[in-house]
Short mmCIF file of C-alpha atoms and ligand atoms in Angstrom, two decimals:
data_model
loop_
_atom_site.label_atom_id
_atom_site.label_comp_id
_atom_site.label_asym_id
_atom_site.label_seq_id
_atom_site.Cartn_x
_atom_site.Cartn_y
_atom_site.Cartn_z
CA MET A 423 -12.35 47.56 70.75
CA ARG A 424 -10.79 50.93 69.88
CA VAL A 425 -8.27 51.79 67.15
CA VAL A 426 -6.36 54.96 66.44
CA ILE A 427 -5.49 55.24 62.73
CA CYS A 428 -2.86 57.81 61.74
CA GLY A 429 -3.46 58.93 58.17
CA ALA A 430 -6.71 59.49 56.25
CA GLY A 431 -5.45 58.23 52.95
CA ILE A 432 -6.60 55.19 50.95
CA ALA A 433 -5.09 52.72 53.47
CA GLY A 434 -6.42 54.43 56.61
CA LEU A 435 -9.91 55.01 55.29
CA SER A 436 -10.18 51.40 54.01
CA LEU A 437 -9.31 50.00 57.44
CA ALA A 438 -11.66 52.45 59.13
CA TRP A 439 -14.47 51.16 56.85
CA TRP A 440 -13.93 47.53 57.90
CA LEU A 441 -13.48 48.15 61.61
CA GLU A 442 -16.38 50.55 62.03
CA ARG A 443 -18.72 48.07 60.41
CA ALA A 444 -17.53 45.47 62.94
CA GLY A 445 -18.47 47.78 65.83
CA TRP A 446 -15.02 49.12 66.63
CA GLU A 447 -14.57 52.69 67.93
CA VAL A 448 -12.38 54.31 65.27
CA LEU A 449 -10.37 57.57 65.62
CA VAL A 450 -8.59 58.80 62.53
CA VAL A 451 -5.92 61.52 62.95
CA GLU A 452 -4.70 63.30 59.90
CA HIS A 453 -2.09 66.01 59.66
CA ALA A 454 -3.68 67.79 56.72
CA PRO A 455 -6.40 70.26 57.52
CA GLY A 456 -9.03 68.20 55.68
CA GLN A 457 -9.34 65.41 53.10
CA ARG A 458 -6.62 66.08 50.53
CA GLY A 459 -8.54 65.73 47.25
CA ALA A 460 -7.51 64.98 43.71
CA GLY A 461 -3.79 64.01 43.52
CA TYR A 462 -3.01 62.11 40.31
CA LEU A 463 -4.44 59.45 38.02
CA ILE A 464 -3.99 55.80 39.19
CA ASP A 465 -4.68 52.53 37.50
CA PHE A 466 -6.48 50.42 40.10
CA PHE A 467 -6.36 46.67 39.64
CA GLY A 468 -5.21 43.39 41.21
CA PRO A 469 -5.91 42.56 44.89
CA GLY A 470 -7.24 46.06 45.59
CA TYR A 471 -9.88 45.68 42.84
CA ASP A 472 -11.00 42.39 44.51
CA ALA A 473 -11.04 44.15 47.91
CA VAL A 474 -13.37 47.01 46.81
CA GLU A 475 -15.58 44.39 45.20
CA ARG A 476 -15.70 42.55 48.57
CA MET A 477 -16.56 45.83 50.26
CA GLY A 478 -19.50 46.34 47.86
CA LEU A 479 -17.94 49.52 46.60
CA LEU A 480 -16.96 48.42 43.11
CA PRO A 481 -19.93 50.13 41.44
CA ARG A 482 -18.99 53.42 43.12
CA VAL A 483 -15.39 52.99 42.00
CA ARG A 484 -16.39 52.23 38.47
CA GLU A 485 -18.73 55.28 38.42
CA ARG A 486 -15.63 57.48 38.93
CA ALA A 487 -13.59 55.78 36.21
CA ARG A 488 -11.89 58.07 33.73
CA THR A 489 -11.83 57.13 30.09
CA VAL A 490 -8.31 57.28 28.70
CA ALA A 491 -7.83 56.10 25.16
CA GLY A 492 -4.22 55.15 25.80
CA VAL A 493 -0.70 56.47 26.38
CA ARG A 494 0.89 58.38 23.58
CA TYR A 495 4.67 58.95 23.83
CA ARG A 496 6.29 61.94 22.07
CA ASP A 497 9.82 63.25 21.67
CA ARG A 498 10.94 66.72 22.72
CA ALA A 499 9.60 68.17 19.49
CA GLY A 500 6.16 66.59 19.96
CA ARG A 501 6.57 63.83 17.32
CA VAL A 502 4.71 60.66 18.29
CA THR A 503 7.17 57.83 18.94
CA CYS A 504 4.79 55.17 20.21
CA GLU A 505 1.23 54.53 21.28
CA LEU A 506 -0.09 52.07 23.86
CA PRO A 507 -3.86 51.61 23.69
CA TYR A 508 -5.61 51.47 27.04
CA ASP A 509 -7.28 48.29 25.85
CA SER A 510 -3.96 46.54 26.34
CA LEU A 511 -4.05 47.10 30.09
CA VAL A 512 -7.77 46.23 30.21
CA ARG A 513 -7.14 42.90 28.38
CA LEU A 514 -4.15 42.11 30.52
CA GLN A 515 -6.25 42.53 33.60
CA ARG A 516 -9.29 40.74 32.02
CA GLY A 517 -11.39 43.91 32.38
CA ARG A 518 -10.76 44.18 36.12
CA VAL A 519 -9.04 47.63 36.07
CA VAL A 520 -10.27 51.16 36.62
CA THR A 521 -8.36 54.45 36.03
CA LEU A 522 -9.40 57.15 38.43
CA MET A 523 -7.95 60.08 40.48
CA ARG A 524 -6.34 59.01 43.75
CA GLY A 525 -8.41 61.63 45.54
CA GLU A 526 -11.65 60.25 44.05
CA LEU A 527 -10.91 56.88 45.55
CA GLU A 528 -10.25 58.54 48.92
CA ASP A 529 -13.47 60.57 48.63
CA LEU A 530 -15.59 57.54 47.93
CA LEU A 531 -14.05 55.57 50.78
CA PHE A 532 -14.67 58.60 53.07
CA GLU A 533 -18.31 58.85 51.92
CA ALA A 534 -18.88 55.13 52.53
CA LEU A 535 -17.93 55.50 56.24
CA GLY A 536 -20.65 55.59 58.84
CA PRO A 537 -21.01 58.23 61.55
CA GLY A 538 -19.03 56.15 64.01
CA VAL A 539 -15.64 57.20 62.70
CA GLU A 540 -14.17 60.22 64.35
CA PHE A 541 -11.73 62.41 62.45
CA ARG A 542 -9.25 64.86 63.88
CA TYR A 543 -7.52 66.94 61.20
CA SER A 544 -4.33 69.04 61.60
CA THR A 545 -3.31 66.38 64.10
CA SER A 546 -0.57 63.74 64.21
CA VAL A 547 1.01 61.34 66.64
CA ASP A 548 3.77 62.56 68.94
CA ALA A 549 4.52 59.51 71.11
CA VAL A 550 3.56 55.88 71.45
CA ALA A 551 3.70 53.74 74.57
CA THR A 552 2.51 50.08 74.56
CA ALA A 553 1.42 48.22 77.60
CA ALA A 554 0.08 44.70 78.00
CA ASP A 555 -3.54 45.60 77.65
CA HIS A 556 -3.53 48.88 75.66
CA VAL A 557 -1.51 51.38 73.63
CA ALA A 558 -1.27 55.01 74.73
CA VAL A 559 -1.04 57.41 71.79
CA THR A 560 0.01 61.00 72.55
CA LEU A 561 -1.27 63.31 69.84
CA THR A 562 0.34 66.60 68.75
CA THR A 563 -2.50 68.38 70.48
CA GLY A 564 -1.25 67.01 73.77
CA GLU A 565 -4.24 64.64 74.29
CA VAL A 566 -3.40 61.01 75.17
CA GLU A 567 -5.65 58.45 73.50
CA ARG A 568 -5.92 54.93 74.97
CA ALA A 569 -6.70 52.21 72.43
CA ASP A 570 -6.38 48.57 71.69
CA LEU A 571 -4.47 49.22 68.52
CA LEU A 572 -2.53 51.98 66.76
CA VAL A 573 -2.23 51.80 62.97
CA GLY A 574 0.27 53.88 60.99
CA ALA A 575 -1.35 54.49 57.62
CA ASP A 576 0.54 57.77 57.20
CA GLY A 577 2.37 57.16 53.94
CA ILE A 578 5.93 56.88 52.84
CA HIS A 579 7.31 59.32 55.47
CA SER A 580 5.27 57.67 58.21
CA ARG A 581 5.57 59.22 61.72
CA VAL A 582 4.24 56.08 63.42
CA ARG A 583 6.94 54.08 61.73
CA GLU A 584 9.56 56.50 62.93
CA LEU A 585 8.24 56.32 66.50
CA ALA A 586 7.67 52.59 66.73
CA PHE A 587 10.00 51.01 64.18
CA GLY A 588 12.97 53.42 63.85
CA PRO A 589 14.21 56.19 61.61
CA GLU A 590 13.20 56.61 57.90
CA TRP A 591 16.72 55.95 56.60
CA ARG A 592 16.47 52.36 57.79
CA HIS A 593 13.37 51.62 55.70
CA LEU A 594 13.37 53.88 52.66
CA ARG A 595 15.06 52.71 49.47
CA SER A 596 15.33 55.59 46.98
CA LEU A 597 14.96 54.60 43.32
CA GLY A 598 16.81 57.70 42.08
CA TYR A 599 13.79 59.63 40.69
CA HIS A 600 11.77 62.60 41.71
CA THR A 601 8.08 62.80 40.75
CA ALA A 602 5.52 65.59 40.81
CA ALA A 603 1.83 66.01 39.96
CA TYR A 604 -0.72 68.76 39.87
CA LEU A 605 -4.14 69.70 38.48
CA PHE A 606 -5.05 72.80 36.58
CA ALA A 607 -7.99 74.07 34.55
CA ASP A 608 -7.65 75.13 30.90
CA PRO A 609 -10.46 73.93 28.52
CA GLU A 610 -8.60 75.12 25.43
CA LEU A 611 -5.46 73.19 26.30
CA GLY A 612 -7.60 70.21 27.23
CA ALA A 613 -9.11 70.22 23.73
CA ARG A 614 -5.61 70.06 22.25
CA VAL A 615 -4.54 67.22 24.58
CA GLY A 616 -7.60 65.09 23.60
CA ASP A 617 -8.30 61.66 25.00
CA HIS A 618 -4.87 60.22 25.55
CA LEU A 619 -2.40 60.49 28.36
CA GLU A 620 0.29 62.37 26.45
CA MET A 621 3.88 61.71 27.59
CA VAL A 622 6.75 63.88 26.32
CA GLU A 623 10.18 62.31 26.92
CA ALA A 624 13.84 63.03 26.64
CA PRO A 625 16.82 61.16 28.20
CA GLY A 626 16.39 61.36 31.99
CA LEU A 627 12.97 63.06 32.04
CA GLN A 628 9.36 62.54 31.24
CA ALA A 629 6.27 64.83 31.57
CA GLY A 630 2.70 63.80 30.99
CA VAL A 631 -0.60 65.56 30.66
CA CYS A 632 -4.11 64.14 30.53
CA ARG A 633 -7.53 65.74 30.25
CA LEU A 634 -9.88 64.78 33.10
CA ASP A 635 -13.10 66.51 31.99
CA GLY A 636 -14.13 69.59 30.02
CA GLU A 637 -12.15 71.88 32.28
CA ARG A 638 -9.42 70.10 34.25
CA LEU A 639 -6.17 68.50 33.30
CA ALA A 640 -3.73 66.39 35.33
CA ALA A 641 0.01 66.85 34.86
CA VAL A 642 2.64 64.38 36.04
CA PHE A 643 6.39 64.50 35.91
CA ALA A 644 9.33 62.15 36.65
CA HIS A 645 13.02 62.76 36.24
CA ARG A 646 16.25 61.07 37.25
CA ALA A 647 17.43 62.93 40.38
CA GLY A 648 20.26 60.83 41.81
CA ALA A 649 20.76 61.93 45.43
CA ASP A 650 19.39 65.46 44.84
CA PRO A 651 17.55 66.81 47.88
CA LEU A 652 13.85 67.64 47.54
CA PRO A 653 13.39 71.29 46.49
CA GLU A 654 11.98 74.04 48.70
CA ASP A 655 9.94 75.36 45.76
CA PRO A 656 8.67 72.54 43.51
CA ARG A 657 7.48 74.98 40.83
CA GLU A 658 10.97 76.38 40.46
CA ARG A 659 12.50 72.90 40.18
CA LEU A 660 9.90 71.79 37.65
CA ARG A 661 10.58 74.76 35.47
CA GLU A 662 14.34 74.25 35.66
CA ARG A 663 14.22 70.57 34.86
CA TYR A 664 11.39 70.35 32.26
CA ALA A 665 11.76 73.65 30.39
CA SER A 666 13.68 71.88 27.65
CA LEU A 667 10.69 69.64 26.78
CA GLY A 668 8.63 70.98 23.94
CA TRP A 669 5.15 70.42 22.50
CA LEU A 670 2.57 71.46 25.16
CA ILE A 671 4.83 71.09 28.17
CA PRO A 672 5.88 74.81 28.44
CA GLU A 673 2.18 75.74 28.64
CA VAL A 674 1.58 73.02 31.27
CA LEU A 675 4.48 74.37 33.31
CA ASP A 676 3.13 77.90 33.04
CA ARG A 677 -0.10 76.64 34.70
CA CYS A 678 1.64 75.11 37.69
CA PRO A 679 -0.33 76.05 40.86
CA GLU A 680 0.92 77.31 44.29
CA PRO A 681 3.56 75.01 45.92
CA GLY A 682 0.94 73.75 48.43
CA GLN A 683 -1.09 72.33 45.60
CA VAL A 684 1.81 70.51 43.93
CA TYR A 685 2.63 66.93 44.91
CA TYR A 686 6.41 66.53 44.84
CA ASP A 687 8.40 63.68 46.32
CA GLU A 688 11.17 61.21 45.61
CA VAL A 689 10.25 57.82 44.12
CA ALA A 690 10.98 55.24 46.76
CA GLN A 691 10.12 51.87 48.17
CA ILE A 692 9.65 51.13 51.82
CA GLU A 693 11.33 47.95 53.01
CA ALA A 694 10.61 47.88 56.69
CA ALA A 695 12.19 44.96 58.55
CA SER A 696 8.88 44.60 60.47
CA TRP A 697 5.38 46.01 60.00
CA ALA A 698 4.06 44.73 63.29
CA ARG A 699 4.52 45.19 67.04
CA PRO A 700 2.07 44.13 69.70
CA ARG A 701 -0.80 46.59 69.36
CA VAL A 702 0.92 48.58 66.58
CA ALA A 703 0.71 47.92 62.84
CA LEU A 704 1.84 49.74 59.71
CA LEU A 705 -0.42 49.78 56.61
CA GLY A 706 -0.20 50.97 53.03
CA ASP A 707 2.79 52.99 51.85
CA ALA A 708 4.06 53.32 55.42
CA CYS A 709 5.38 49.77 55.23
CA GLN A 710 4.83 48.46 51.69
CA ALA A 711 5.29 51.34 49.21
CA VAL A 712 6.06 49.62 45.88
CA SER A 713 6.56 53.04 44.12
CA LEU A 714 4.92 54.37 41.01
CA LEU A 715 7.20 52.15 38.94
CA ALA A 716 5.35 49.07 40.19
CA GLY A 717 2.16 51.13 40.08
CA GLN A 718 0.03 49.12 42.50
CA GLY A 719 0.49 51.06 45.77
CA ALA A 720 -3.14 52.16 46.08
CA ALA A 721 -4.46 48.68 45.20
CA MET A 722 -2.16 47.04 47.73
CA ALA A 723 -3.14 49.64 50.38
CA VAL A 724 -6.84 48.63 50.07
CA ALA A 725 -5.95 44.90 49.90
CA GLY A 726 -3.64 45.23 52.97
CA ALA A 727 -6.40 46.92 54.95
CA CYS A 728 -8.78 44.09 54.07
CA VAL A 729 -6.31 41.48 55.30
CA LEU A 730 -5.48 43.39 58.49
CA ALA A 731 -9.18 43.77 59.22
CA GLU A 732 -9.78 40.08 58.56
CA GLU A 733 -7.05 39.13 61.04
CA LEU A 734 -8.26 41.55 63.70
CA LEU A 735 -11.86 40.43 63.36
CA ARG A 736 -10.88 36.75 63.44
CA ASP A 737 -10.34 36.81 67.23
CA GLY A 738 -10.03 40.50 68.28
CA ASP A 739 -6.41 39.85 69.33
CA ALA A 740 -4.67 43.18 68.69
CA VAL A 741 -1.37 41.68 69.87
CA ALA A 742 -1.16 38.76 67.42
CA ALA A 743 -3.24 40.01 64.45
CA PRO A 744 -0.68 42.56 63.15
CA PHE A 745 1.94 39.76 62.87
CA ARG A 746 -0.51 37.42 61.02
CA TYR A 747 -1.39 40.18 58.62
CA GLU A 748 2.23 40.99 57.90
CA GLU A 749 2.96 37.30 57.24
CA ARG A 750 0.15 37.15 54.67
CA VAL A 751 0.83 40.37 52.79
CA ARG A 752 4.61 40.76 52.80
CA PRO A 753 5.52 38.06 50.25
CA ALA A 754 3.25 39.77 47.58
CA VAL A 755 4.74 43.17 48.38
CA VAL A 756 8.27 41.88 48.12
CA ARG A 757 7.54 40.39 44.66
CA LYS A 758 5.91 43.71 43.49
CA GLN A 759 8.83 45.75 44.78
CA ARG A 760 11.24 43.48 42.91
CA ALA A 761 9.20 43.89 39.70
CA GLY A 762 9.28 47.68 40.15
CA ARG A 763 13.10 47.71 40.69
CA ARG A 764 13.53 45.52 37.61
CA ILE A 765 12.18 48.26 35.39
CA ALA A 766 13.67 51.17 37.36
CA ASP A 767 16.36 51.75 34.68
CA TRP A 768 13.88 51.64 31.85
CA PHE A 769 11.17 53.80 33.41
CA VAL A 770 12.79 57.04 32.32
CA PRO A 771 15.83 55.88 30.28
CA ALA A 772 19.00 57.87 30.94
CA SER A 773 20.45 57.92 27.40
CA ARG A 774 19.12 58.38 23.88
CA THR A 775 20.05 54.77 22.96
CA ARG A 776 18.16 53.35 25.93
CA LEU A 777 15.20 55.57 25.25
CA ARG A 778 15.06 54.18 21.69
CA LEU A 779 15.32 50.62 22.93
CA ARG A 780 12.50 51.17 25.47
CA THR A 781 10.34 52.78 22.77
CA ALA A 782 10.95 49.82 20.47
CA ALA A 783 9.93 47.43 23.28
CA LEU A 784 6.76 49.43 23.92
CA ARG A 785 5.88 49.42 20.21
CA LEU A 786 6.24 45.63 20.11
CA ALA A 787 4.06 45.26 23.22
CA ALA A 788 1.43 47.44 21.68
CA ARG A 789 0.94 44.98 18.76
CA PRO A 790 -2.21 42.84 18.96
CA GLY A 791 -1.47 39.58 20.76
CA LEU A 792 1.80 40.78 22.26
CA VAL A 793 0.43 42.73 25.20
CA GLY A 794 1.47 39.84 27.40
CA LEU A 795 5.02 41.18 27.12
CA LEU A 796 4.00 43.83 29.66
CA GLY A 797 2.79 41.12 32.01
CA PRO A 798 6.00 40.64 34.03
CA VAL A 799 5.83 44.31 35.03
CA LEU A 800 2.13 44.78 35.48
CA ARG A 801 1.15 41.40 36.94
CA THR A 802 2.94 39.37 39.51
CA PRO A 803 1.65 35.87 40.27
CA ASP A 804 -0.23 37.06 43.37
CA ASP A 805 -2.56 39.41 41.64
CA ARG A 806 -5.76 38.28 43.41
CA LEU A 807 -6.84 39.13 46.93
CA ALA A 808 -7.46 35.42 47.64
CA ASP A 809 -3.82 34.67 46.89
CA LEU A 810 -2.70 36.81 49.82
CA ALA A 811 -3.71 33.88 51.98
CA ALA A 812 -2.31 31.18 49.71
CA HIS A 813 0.93 30.52 51.50
CA ARG A 814 -0.57 29.95 54.96
C1 FAD B 81 2.59 59.85 40.52
C2 FAD B 81 2.12 58.58 41.21
C3 FAD B 81 1.39 57.66 40.44
C4 FAD B 81 0.88 56.51 41.10
N1 FAD B 81 0.19 55.63 40.31
C5 FAD B 81 -0.41 54.54 40.89
C6 FAD B 81 -1.19 53.64 40.09
O1 FAD B 81 -1.36 53.76 38.94
N2 FAD B 81 -1.82 52.56 40.79
C7 FAD B 81 -1.67 52.43 42.15
O2 FAD B 81 -2.28 51.44 42.67
N3 FAD B 81 -0.88 53.22 42.85
C8 FAD B 81 -0.23 54.29 42.27
N4 FAD B 81 0.53 55.16 43.03
C9 FAD B 81 0.76 54.83 44.46
C10 FAD B 81 -0.43 55.24 45.37
O3 FAD B 81 -0.84 56.62 45.14
C11 FAD B 81 -0.01 55.09 46.83
O4 FAD B 81 0.57 53.82 47.02
C12 FAD B 81 -1.23 55.19 47.76
O5 FAD B 81 -1.76 56.48 47.66
C13 FAD B 81 -0.83 54.83 49.20
O6 FAD B 81 -1.88 55.13 50.05
P1 FAD B 81 -1.64 55.33 51.60
O7 FAD B 81 -3.01 55.61 52.21
O8 FAD B 81 -0.85 54.16 52.14
O9 FAD B 81 -0.64 56.56 51.73
P2 FAD B 81 -0.86 58.11 51.33
O10 FAD B 81 -1.66 58.19 50.05
O11 FAD B 81 0.49 58.69 51.32
O12 FAD B 81 -1.76 58.65 52.51
C14 FAD B 81 -1.20 58.91 53.79
C15 FAD B 81 -2.12 59.83 54.56
O13 FAD B 81 -1.49 60.12 55.81
C16 FAD B 81 -1.40 61.47 56.03
N5 FAD B 81 -0.18 61.75 56.82
C17 FAD B 81 1.09 61.75 56.39
N6 FAD B 81 1.93 61.96 57.45
C18 FAD B 81 1.15 62.12 58.50
C19 FAD B 81 1.43 62.37 59.87
N7 FAD B 81 2.70 62.52 60.35
N8 FAD B 81 0.35 62.40 60.73
C20 FAD B 81 -0.91 62.27 60.32
N9 FAD B 81 -1.23 62.05 59.01
C21 FAD B 81 -0.24 61.96 58.14
C22 FAD B 81 -1.33 62.10 54.60
O14 FAD B 81 -1.75 63.45 54.64
C23 FAD B 81 -2.30 61.19 53.90
O15 FAD B 81 -3.66 61.64 54.06
C24 FAD B 81 1.09 56.30 42.43
C25 FAD B 81 1.84 57.23 43.24
C26 FAD B 81 2.32 58.37 42.56
C27 FAD B 81 3.15 59.32 43.37
#
């Protein structure tokens, strides 16, 4: 059996891992010139945590865990308004949570692959034609690859989705925010940041900074953007929008790297009417982006790959398996997306009054014994990998 996977992110690499071990020929095409690296900090829990455990990779995931003492919220002037200890999240997930860089998860998945996976970088998919017994995938290099299955694991702006399932506007639901992230090195600033994820907020915008090690820091931004188009120069937009925030944020903005090293995108969910066609499947953010508001996209990408692999390996039927996988995973994604949308208005409150109310709610949730108040946001009832099969 042969598969072409478009996208060497968390979803694509996870699926490559399963199928290579089962003896499939795996070709991964990735439009970036190499593995992308760091990204931003993610909390990794739920079905994805179970999936890496099943893959035997949990010890390697835990080795890369970052220790964050908690989230500390500050106002424009740098005054602390509220503190949420990291322990709260750990307790809520019964210890089954790891905080690490998205790129580190990708790196360890990449390192866990055997030599049987072929990678072609700076390459994408240009055309797809399905036949009864194969799928013909035309690459941007002009080569035509014949395979049993094509998987679009190419993220929120998926090219495979566009080619096989229709244009992006049909599937993408914007949540009205833009987000950005980058890494930079500054040991002196790192010492001032300390061990917390420090979030500075004002109505409509939020900027965070966190120390990763002795040298590097990760910065993350989110602001209400309405229908604003994405900027040509993310650095410029970040300076414009966040210059009014005080404390350490002006220094963080001064250290913004070249545009190519800045992640900048809208915050959106993908609600594709279908994730499956005979011999074509979508995976990860390409079909199930829950958005950073729901915060489980990476976890669901690994879990989705595990379920797709299980269905493919059940009988090797690349026509039927994509449909069975979608049927198992979609209900959990729909619930997580709903939970994400429920908090969309409160993620970065638009007014001073709403910001105060949200801060009061977080303070309450931070009290011992009341962390369960965060449960409806952080945990939906299907938070174990085994539950993705429960409705069948
Ligand atoms: C700021 C932020 C914070 C987040 N926090 C969390 C969190 O705490 N917990 C969590 O679980 N999730 C979190 N997420 C979500 C998580 O990062 C994503 O859901 C996850 O990375 C999705 O993985 P993926 O492999 O499906 O897609 P991606 O990570 O988008 O990977 C897609 C891959 O495909 C490649 N590609 C794209 N287009 C093409 C093309 N046309 N041809 C070939 N290759 C292509 C890309 O270069 C990339 O390598 C967060 C996201 C953001 C933005």
